[in-house]
Coordinates of C-alpha atoms in Angstrom, one line a residue:
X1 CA 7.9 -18.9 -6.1
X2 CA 6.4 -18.2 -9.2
X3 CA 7.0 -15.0 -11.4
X4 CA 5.5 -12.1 -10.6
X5 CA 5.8 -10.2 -14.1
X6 CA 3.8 -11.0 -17.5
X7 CA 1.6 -14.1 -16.0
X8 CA -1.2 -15.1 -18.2
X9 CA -4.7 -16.2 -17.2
X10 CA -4.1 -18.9 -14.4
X11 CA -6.1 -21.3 -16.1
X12 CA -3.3 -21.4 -19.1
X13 CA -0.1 -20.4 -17.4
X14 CA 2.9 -21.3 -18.2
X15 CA 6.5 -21.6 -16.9
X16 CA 8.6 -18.5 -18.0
X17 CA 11.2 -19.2 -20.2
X18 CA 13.1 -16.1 -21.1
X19 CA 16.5 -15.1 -19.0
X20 CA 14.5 -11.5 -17.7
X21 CA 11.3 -13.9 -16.4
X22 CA 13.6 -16.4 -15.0
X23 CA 15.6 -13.8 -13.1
X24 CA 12.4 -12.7 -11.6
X25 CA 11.5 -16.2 -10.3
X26 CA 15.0 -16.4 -8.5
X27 CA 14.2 -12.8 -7.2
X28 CA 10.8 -13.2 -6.2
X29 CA 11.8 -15.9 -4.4
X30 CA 14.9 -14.7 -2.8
X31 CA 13.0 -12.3 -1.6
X32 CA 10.3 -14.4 0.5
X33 CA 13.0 -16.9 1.6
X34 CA 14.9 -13.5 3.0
X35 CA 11.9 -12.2 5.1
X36 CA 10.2 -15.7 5.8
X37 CA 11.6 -16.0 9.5
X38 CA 9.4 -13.0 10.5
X39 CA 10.0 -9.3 11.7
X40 CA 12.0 -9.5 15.4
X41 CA 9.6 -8.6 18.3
X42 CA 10.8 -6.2 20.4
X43 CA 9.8 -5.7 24.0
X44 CA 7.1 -3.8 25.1
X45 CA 5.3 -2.4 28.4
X46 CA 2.1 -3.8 28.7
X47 CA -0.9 -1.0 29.6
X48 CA -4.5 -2.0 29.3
X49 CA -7.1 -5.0 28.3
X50 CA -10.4 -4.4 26.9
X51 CA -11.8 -7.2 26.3
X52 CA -10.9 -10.8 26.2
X53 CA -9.3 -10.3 22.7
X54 CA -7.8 -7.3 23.0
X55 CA -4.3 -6.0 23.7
X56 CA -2.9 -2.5 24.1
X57 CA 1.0 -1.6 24.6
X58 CA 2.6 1.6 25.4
X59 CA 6.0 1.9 24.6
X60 CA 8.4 4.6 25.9
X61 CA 12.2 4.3 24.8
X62 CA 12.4 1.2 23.2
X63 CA 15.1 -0.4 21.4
X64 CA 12.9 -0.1 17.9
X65 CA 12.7 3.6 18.5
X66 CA 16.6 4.7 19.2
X67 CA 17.3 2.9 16.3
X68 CA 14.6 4.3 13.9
X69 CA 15.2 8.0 15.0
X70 CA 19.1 7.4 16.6
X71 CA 18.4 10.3 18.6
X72 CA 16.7 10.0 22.5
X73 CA 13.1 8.3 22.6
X74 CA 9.8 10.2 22.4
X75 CA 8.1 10.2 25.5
X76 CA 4.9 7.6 25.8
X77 CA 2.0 8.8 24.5
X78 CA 0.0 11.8 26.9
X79 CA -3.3 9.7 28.5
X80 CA -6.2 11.2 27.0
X81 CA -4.5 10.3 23.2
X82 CA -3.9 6.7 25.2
X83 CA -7.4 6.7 26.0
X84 CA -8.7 7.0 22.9
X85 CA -7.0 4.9 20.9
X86 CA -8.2 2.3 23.2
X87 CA -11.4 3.3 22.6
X88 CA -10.9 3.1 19.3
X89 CA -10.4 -0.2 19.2
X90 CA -12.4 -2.0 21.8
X91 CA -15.0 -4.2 21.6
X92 CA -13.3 -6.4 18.5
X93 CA -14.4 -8.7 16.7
X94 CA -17.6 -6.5 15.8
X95 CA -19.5 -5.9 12.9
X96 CA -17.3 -3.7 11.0
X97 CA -13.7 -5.4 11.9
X98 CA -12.4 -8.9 13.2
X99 CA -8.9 -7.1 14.1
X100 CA -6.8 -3.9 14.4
X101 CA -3.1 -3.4 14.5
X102 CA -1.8 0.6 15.8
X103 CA 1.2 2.4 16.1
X104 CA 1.5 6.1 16.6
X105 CA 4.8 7.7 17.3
X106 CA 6.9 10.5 16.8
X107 CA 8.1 13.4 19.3
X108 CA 4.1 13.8 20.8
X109 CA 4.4 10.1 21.9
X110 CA 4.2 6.8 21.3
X111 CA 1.7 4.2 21.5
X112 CA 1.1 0.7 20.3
X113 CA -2.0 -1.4 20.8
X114 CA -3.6 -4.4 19.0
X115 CA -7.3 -5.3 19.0
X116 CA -9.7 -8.1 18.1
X117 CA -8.6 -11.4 17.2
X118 CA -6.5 -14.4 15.3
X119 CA -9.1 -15.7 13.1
X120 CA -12.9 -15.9 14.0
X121 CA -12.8 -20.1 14.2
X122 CA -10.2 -19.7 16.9
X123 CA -11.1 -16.5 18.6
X124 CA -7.2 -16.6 19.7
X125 CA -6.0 -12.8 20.1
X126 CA -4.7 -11.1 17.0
X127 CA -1.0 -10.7 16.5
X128 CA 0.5 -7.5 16.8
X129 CA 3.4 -8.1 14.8
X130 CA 1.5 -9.8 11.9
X131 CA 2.2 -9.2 8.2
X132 CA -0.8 -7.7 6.2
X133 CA -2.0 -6.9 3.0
X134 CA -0.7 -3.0 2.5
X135 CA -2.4 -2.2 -0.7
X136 CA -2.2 0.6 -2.4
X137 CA 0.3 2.0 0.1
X138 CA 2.2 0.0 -2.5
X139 CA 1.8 3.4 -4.3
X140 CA 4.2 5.0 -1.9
X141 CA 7.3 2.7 -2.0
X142 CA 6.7 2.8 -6.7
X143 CA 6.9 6.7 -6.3
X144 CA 10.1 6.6 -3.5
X145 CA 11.5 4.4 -6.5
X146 CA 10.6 6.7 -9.0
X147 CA 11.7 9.5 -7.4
X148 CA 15.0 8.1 -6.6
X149 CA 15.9 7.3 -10.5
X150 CA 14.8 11.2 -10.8
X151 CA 17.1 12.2 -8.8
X152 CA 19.6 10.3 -10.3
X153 CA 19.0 11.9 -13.3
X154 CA 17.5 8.4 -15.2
X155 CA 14.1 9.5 -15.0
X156 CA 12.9 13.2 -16.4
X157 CA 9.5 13.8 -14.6
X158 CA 8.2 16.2 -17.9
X159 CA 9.0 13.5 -20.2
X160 CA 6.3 11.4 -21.8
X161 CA 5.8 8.0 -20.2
X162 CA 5.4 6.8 -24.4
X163 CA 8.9 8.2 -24.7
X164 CA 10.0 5.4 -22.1
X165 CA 7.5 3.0 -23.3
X166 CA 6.9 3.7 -26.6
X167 CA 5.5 0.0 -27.4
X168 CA 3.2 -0.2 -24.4
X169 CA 1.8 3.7 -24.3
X170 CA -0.2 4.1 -28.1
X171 CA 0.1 8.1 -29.5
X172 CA -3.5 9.1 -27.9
X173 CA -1.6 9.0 -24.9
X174 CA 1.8 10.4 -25.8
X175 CA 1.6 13.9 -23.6
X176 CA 0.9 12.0 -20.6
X177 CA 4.2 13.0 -18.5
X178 CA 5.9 10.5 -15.6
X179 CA 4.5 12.9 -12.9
X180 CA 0.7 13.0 -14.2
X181 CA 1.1 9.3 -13.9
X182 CA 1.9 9.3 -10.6
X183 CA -0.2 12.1 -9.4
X184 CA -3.3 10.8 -11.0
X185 CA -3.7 13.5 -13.6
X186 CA -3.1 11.4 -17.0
X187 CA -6.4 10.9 -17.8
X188 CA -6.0 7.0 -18.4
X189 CA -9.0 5.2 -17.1
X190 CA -9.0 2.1 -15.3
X191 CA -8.5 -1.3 -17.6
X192 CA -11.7 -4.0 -17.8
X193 CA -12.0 -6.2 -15.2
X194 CA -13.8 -9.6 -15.7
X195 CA -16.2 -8.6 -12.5
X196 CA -18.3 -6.2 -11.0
X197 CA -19.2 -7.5 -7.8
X198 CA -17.3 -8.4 -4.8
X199 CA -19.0 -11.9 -5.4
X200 CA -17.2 -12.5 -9.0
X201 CA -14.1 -10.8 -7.6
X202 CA -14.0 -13.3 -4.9
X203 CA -14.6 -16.0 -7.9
X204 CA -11.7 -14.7 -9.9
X205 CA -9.1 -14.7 -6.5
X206 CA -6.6 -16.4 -8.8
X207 CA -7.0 -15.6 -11.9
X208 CA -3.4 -14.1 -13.1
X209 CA -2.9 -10.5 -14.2
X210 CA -0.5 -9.3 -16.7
X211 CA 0.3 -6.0 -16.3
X212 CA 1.1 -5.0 -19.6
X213 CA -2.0 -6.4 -20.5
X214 CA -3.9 -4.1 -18.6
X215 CA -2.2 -1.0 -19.7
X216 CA -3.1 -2.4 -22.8
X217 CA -6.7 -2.8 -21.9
X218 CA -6.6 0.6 -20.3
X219 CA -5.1 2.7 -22.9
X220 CA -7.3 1.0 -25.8
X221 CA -10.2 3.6 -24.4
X222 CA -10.8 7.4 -24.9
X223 CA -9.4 9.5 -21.8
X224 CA -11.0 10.6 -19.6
X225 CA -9.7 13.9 -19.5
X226 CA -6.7 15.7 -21.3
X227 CA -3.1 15.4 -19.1
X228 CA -2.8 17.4 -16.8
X229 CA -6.2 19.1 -16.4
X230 CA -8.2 16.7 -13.5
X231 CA -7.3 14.0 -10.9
X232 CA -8.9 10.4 -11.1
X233 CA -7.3 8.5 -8.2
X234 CA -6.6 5.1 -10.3
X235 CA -4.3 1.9 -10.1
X236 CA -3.4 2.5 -13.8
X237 CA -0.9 5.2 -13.5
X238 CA 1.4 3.2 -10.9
X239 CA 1.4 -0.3 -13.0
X240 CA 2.8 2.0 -16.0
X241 CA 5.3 3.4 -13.3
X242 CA 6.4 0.1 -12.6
X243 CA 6.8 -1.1 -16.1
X244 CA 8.5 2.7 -16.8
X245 CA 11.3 0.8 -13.7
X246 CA 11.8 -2.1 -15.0
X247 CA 12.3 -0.6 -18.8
X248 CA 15.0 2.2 -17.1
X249 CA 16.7 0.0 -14.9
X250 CA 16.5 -3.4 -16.6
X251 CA 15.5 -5.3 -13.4
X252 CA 12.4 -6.4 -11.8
X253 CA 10.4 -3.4 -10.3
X254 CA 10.7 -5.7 -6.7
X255 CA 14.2 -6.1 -7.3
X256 CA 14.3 -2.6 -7.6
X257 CA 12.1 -2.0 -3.9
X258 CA 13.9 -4.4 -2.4
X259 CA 17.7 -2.8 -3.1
X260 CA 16.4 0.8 -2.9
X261 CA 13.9 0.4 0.0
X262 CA 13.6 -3.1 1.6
X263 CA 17.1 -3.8 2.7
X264 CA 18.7 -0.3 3.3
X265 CA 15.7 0.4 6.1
X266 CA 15.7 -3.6 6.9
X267 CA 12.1 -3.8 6.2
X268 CA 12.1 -7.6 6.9
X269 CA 8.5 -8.2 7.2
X270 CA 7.8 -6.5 4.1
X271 CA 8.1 -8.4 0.5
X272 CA 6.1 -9.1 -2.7
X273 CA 4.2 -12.1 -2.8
X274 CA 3.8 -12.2 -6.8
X275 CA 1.3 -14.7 -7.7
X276 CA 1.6 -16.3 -4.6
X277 CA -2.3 -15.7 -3.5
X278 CA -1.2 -16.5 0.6
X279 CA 0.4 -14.3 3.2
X280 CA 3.3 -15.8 3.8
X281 CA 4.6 -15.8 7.8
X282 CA 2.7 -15.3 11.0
X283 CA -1.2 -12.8 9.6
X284 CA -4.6 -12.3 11.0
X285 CA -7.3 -13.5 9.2
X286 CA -8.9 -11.3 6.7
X287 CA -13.1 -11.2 6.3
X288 CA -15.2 -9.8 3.7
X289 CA -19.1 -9.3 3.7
X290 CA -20.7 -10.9 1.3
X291 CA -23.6 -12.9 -0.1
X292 CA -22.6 -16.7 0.7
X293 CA -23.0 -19.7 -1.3
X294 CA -26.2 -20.9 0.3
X295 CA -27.9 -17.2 -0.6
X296 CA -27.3 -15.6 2.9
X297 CA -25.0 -12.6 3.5
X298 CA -21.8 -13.4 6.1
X299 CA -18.4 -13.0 6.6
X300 CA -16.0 -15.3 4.0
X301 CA -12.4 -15.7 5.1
X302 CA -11.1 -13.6 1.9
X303 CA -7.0 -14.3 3.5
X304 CA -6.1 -16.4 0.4
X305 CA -6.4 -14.0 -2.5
X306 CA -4.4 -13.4 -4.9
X307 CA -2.6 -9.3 -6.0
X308 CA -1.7 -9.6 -9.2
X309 CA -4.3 -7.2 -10.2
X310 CA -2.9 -4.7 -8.5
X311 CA 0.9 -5.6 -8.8
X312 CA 3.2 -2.1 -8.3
X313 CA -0.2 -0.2 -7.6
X314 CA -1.0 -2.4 -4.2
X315 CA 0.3 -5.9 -4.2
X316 CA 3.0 -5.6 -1.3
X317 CA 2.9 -7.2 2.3
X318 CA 4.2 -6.1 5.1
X319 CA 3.5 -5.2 9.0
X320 CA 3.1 -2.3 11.1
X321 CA 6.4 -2.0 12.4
X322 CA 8.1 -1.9 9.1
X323 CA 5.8 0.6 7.9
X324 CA 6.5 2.7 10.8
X325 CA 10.0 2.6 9.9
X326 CA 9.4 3.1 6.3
X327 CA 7.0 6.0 7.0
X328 CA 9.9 7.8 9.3
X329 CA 12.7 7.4 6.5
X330 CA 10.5 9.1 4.2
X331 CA 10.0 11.8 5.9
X332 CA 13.0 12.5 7.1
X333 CA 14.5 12.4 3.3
X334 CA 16.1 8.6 4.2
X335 CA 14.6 7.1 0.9
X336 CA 14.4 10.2 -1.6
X337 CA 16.9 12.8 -0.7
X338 CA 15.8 16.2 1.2
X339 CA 15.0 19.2 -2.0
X340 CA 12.8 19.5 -5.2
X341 CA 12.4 15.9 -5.9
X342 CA 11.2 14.9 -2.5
X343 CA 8.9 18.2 -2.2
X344 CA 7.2 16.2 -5.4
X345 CA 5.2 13.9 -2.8
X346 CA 4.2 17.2 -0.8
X347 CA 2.8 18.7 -3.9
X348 CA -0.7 18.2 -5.0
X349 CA -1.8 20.0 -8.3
X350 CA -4.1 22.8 -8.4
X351 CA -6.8 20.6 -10.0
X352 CA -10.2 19.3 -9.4
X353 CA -11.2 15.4 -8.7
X354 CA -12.9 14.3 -11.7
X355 CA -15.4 12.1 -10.1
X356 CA -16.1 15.0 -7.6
X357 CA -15.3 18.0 -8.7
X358 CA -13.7 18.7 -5.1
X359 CA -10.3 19.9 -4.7
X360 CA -7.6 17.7 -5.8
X361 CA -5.9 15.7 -2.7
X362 CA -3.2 13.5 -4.1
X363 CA 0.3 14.9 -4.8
X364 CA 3.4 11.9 -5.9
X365 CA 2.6 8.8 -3.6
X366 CA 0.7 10.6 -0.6
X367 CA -2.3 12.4 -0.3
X368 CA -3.0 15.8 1.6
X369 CA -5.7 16.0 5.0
X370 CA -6.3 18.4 7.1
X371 CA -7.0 16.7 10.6
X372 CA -7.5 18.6 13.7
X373 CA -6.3 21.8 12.0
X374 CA -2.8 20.4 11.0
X375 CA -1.6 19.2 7.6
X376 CA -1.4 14.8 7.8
X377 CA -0.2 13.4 4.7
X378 CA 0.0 9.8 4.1
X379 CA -1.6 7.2 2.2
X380 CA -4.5 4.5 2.6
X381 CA -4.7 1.6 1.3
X382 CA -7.4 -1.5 1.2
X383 CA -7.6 -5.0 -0.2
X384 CA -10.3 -7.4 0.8
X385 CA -10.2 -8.4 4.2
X386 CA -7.9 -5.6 4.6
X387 CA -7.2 -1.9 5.8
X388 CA -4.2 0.0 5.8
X389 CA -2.6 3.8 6.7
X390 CA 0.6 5.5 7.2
X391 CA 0.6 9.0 8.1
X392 CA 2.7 12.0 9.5
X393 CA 2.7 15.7 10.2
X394 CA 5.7 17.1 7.9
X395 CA 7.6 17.7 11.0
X396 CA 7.5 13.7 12.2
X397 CA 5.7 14.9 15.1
X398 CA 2.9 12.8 15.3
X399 CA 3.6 9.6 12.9
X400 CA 0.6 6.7 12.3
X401 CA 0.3 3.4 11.2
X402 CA -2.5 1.1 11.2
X403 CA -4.1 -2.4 9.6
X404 CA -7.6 -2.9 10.2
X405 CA -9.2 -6.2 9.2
X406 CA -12.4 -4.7 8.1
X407 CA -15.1 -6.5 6.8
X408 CA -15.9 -4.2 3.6
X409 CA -12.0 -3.0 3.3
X410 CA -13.1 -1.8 -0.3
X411 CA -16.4 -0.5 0.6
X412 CA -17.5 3.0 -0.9
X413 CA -18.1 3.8 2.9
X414 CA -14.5 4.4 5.5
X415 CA -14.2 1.6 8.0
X416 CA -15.8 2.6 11.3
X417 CA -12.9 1.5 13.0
X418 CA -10.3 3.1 11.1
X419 CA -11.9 6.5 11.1
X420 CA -12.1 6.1 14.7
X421 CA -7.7 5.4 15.1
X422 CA -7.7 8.5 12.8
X423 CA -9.5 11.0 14.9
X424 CA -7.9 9.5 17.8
X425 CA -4.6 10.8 16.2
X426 CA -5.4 13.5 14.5
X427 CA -8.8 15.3 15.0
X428 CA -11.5 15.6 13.2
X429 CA -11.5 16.6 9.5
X430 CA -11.7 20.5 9.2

């Protein structure tokens, strides 16, 4: 499997020669051969059908639950939360989806249902246990990491990020701390990008990203604002957090995931596919709208595309199951231990957006709702052809997971489907 650090344009790559680039070939590809069997699939009680395509399961006391909580099962979910998470997702393939994958849990309930289908050319039944793009729930697992060298006492979160990287990070950025970098407050603006358009993303698929290339790119420009002073929800911040891993530990920033997160929890549906532009392993289909090559606007299967772009900020795979898993760890002070360090991801700063000027929602990794009239933090994320969410109460009680395959998954506008699983779970927005 190829590297998945320091490529170069795709068109004029070139094998890595140095020991640290050849180590991250092995690793990357240790990795992949480790999960490449699949996730185990656990029983399940079947409930409902909707349509022809559609599955729902209901799940009370299963094996997957006593061993994620080692404590007596939550009860299945009540019937009117059942209900409407069916509803939620009926009536897929449609418009706005080809495909959703749910799990809610927690000590309210549990439920687990699947929606819509395979692939469109088949029309065969989604899987429920297929792997997915997560995207920039990627941002989660880099901050756990992150916050687990903190706590170690290898990272200082007040120190500059230059002080770590003081070859990559130039002096006009040199008060940017590693907090503001991963609580979007650094002021770094996003790096150029040879597209604007879905279309000419869709063209440039597998063209190869460096990422210190595009800090480079990125921290060649003005801020955008002074450290500290606004929130601008970017990728930017999380590739520098990865390159700050690598520099502190002297591995791979997957190695890292994988020793600190992957294996402990046995996430083993979950892995990094570096420049490898498939989904490796049993996946739905992904779709995205877009203007075709005869002129017409349709659905292209966007499935083979490649993350490199996006690297520690959204690159990493995985499935519903495992992120269930993850999401409960977390939590529950599994990953980064219980005290200041994990109250860091509950923390949003007293700041405004800087696109909006609305109240800041993002604190280290997660971001901060209010649904139904209860605090939900958790973290979207969205490739093409994808949708993703974890989410919990603070307490656990009500946990959620869920991969849409939407047909704008990067749209300015929320997927109709995955606003509907949310309100099923939570509420409305107050």
């Amino acid at each position: 499997m190829p590297s998945a650090k320091h490529p170069t344009n795709a068109k004029n790559a070139k094998s890595p020669k140095s020991p640290k680039n050849t180590r991250r070939v092995l690793i990357a590809a240790a990795l992949l051969l480790g999960v490449s069997a699949g996730p185990t699939v656990l029983p399940a009680t079947t409930a409902t059908t909707a349509t022809t395509a559609t599955t729902a399961t209901a799940t009370a006391g299963t094996a997957s639950a006593r061993s994620q909580s080692q404590a007596q099962s939550p009860p299945q979910a009540d019937p009117d939360l059942a209900a409407a998470m069916e509803a939620a997702i009926a009536g897929l393939p449609s418009a706005d989806a080809t495909a959703a994958l749910v799990r809610v849990g927690g000590s309210e309930g549990v439920w687990r249902g699947s929606s819509g289908v395979h692939d469109l050319a088949t029309g065969r039944a989604a899987d429920p246990n297929a792997r997915f793009r997560a995207g920039s729930v990627t941002k989660v697992f880099t901050a756990a990491v992150v916050l687990q060298l903190a706590a170690e006492g290898r990272v200082d979160l007040d120190r500059s990020a230059r002080s770590y990287l003081p070859e990559l990070v130039p002096a006009s950025y040199g008060g940017v701390t590693v907090r503001q970098l991963l609580n979007h407050t650094h002021g770094i603006p996003a790096p150029d990008f040879p597209w604007t358009t879905v279309e000419g993303a869709y063209a440039n698929r597998f063209r190869i990203h460096d990422p210190e290339e595009m800090v480079r790119s990125a921290t060649a420009k003005e801020p955008e604002f002074a450290p500290g002073e606004k929130q601008h929800y970017l990728n930017i911040g999380y590739t520098i957090a990865g390159l700050l891993v690598e520099r502190v530990t002297g591995d791979a920033y997957e190695d890292q995931v994988a020793r600190r997160v992957l294996k402990p929890l046995g996430l083993r549906g979950t892995y990094f596919p570096g420049t490898d532009p498939r989904i490796v392993g049993p996946h739905n289909h992904g779709y995205q709208r877009m203007t075709l090559d005869d002129g017409t606007t349709g659905l292209r299967d966007v499935t083979v595309w490649g993350a490199t772009d996006a690297w520690a900020a959204g690159s990493l795979i995985s499935t519903t199951a495992d992120l269930e898993r993850f999401t409960n760890a977390l939590f529950r002070g599994r990953i980064v231990p219980r005290g200041p360090v994990l109250e860091e991801m509950f923390t949003v700063p007293e700041v405004a957006d800087f696109p909006t000027g609305k109240p800041a929602e993002y604190a280290v990794g997660l971001a901060r709702k209010v649904l139904g009239g209860r605090e939900v933090w958790g973290k979207t994320g969205g490739r093409w052809g994808y949708n993703t969410v974890i989410a919990s109460t603070r307490d656990s009680s009500r946990t959620l997971v869920y991969s849409v395959n939407s047909t704008d998954a990067k749209g300015k506008d929320v997927s109709k489907v995955a606003l509907k699983v949310m309100v099923a779970a939570y509420g409305l927005p107050s």
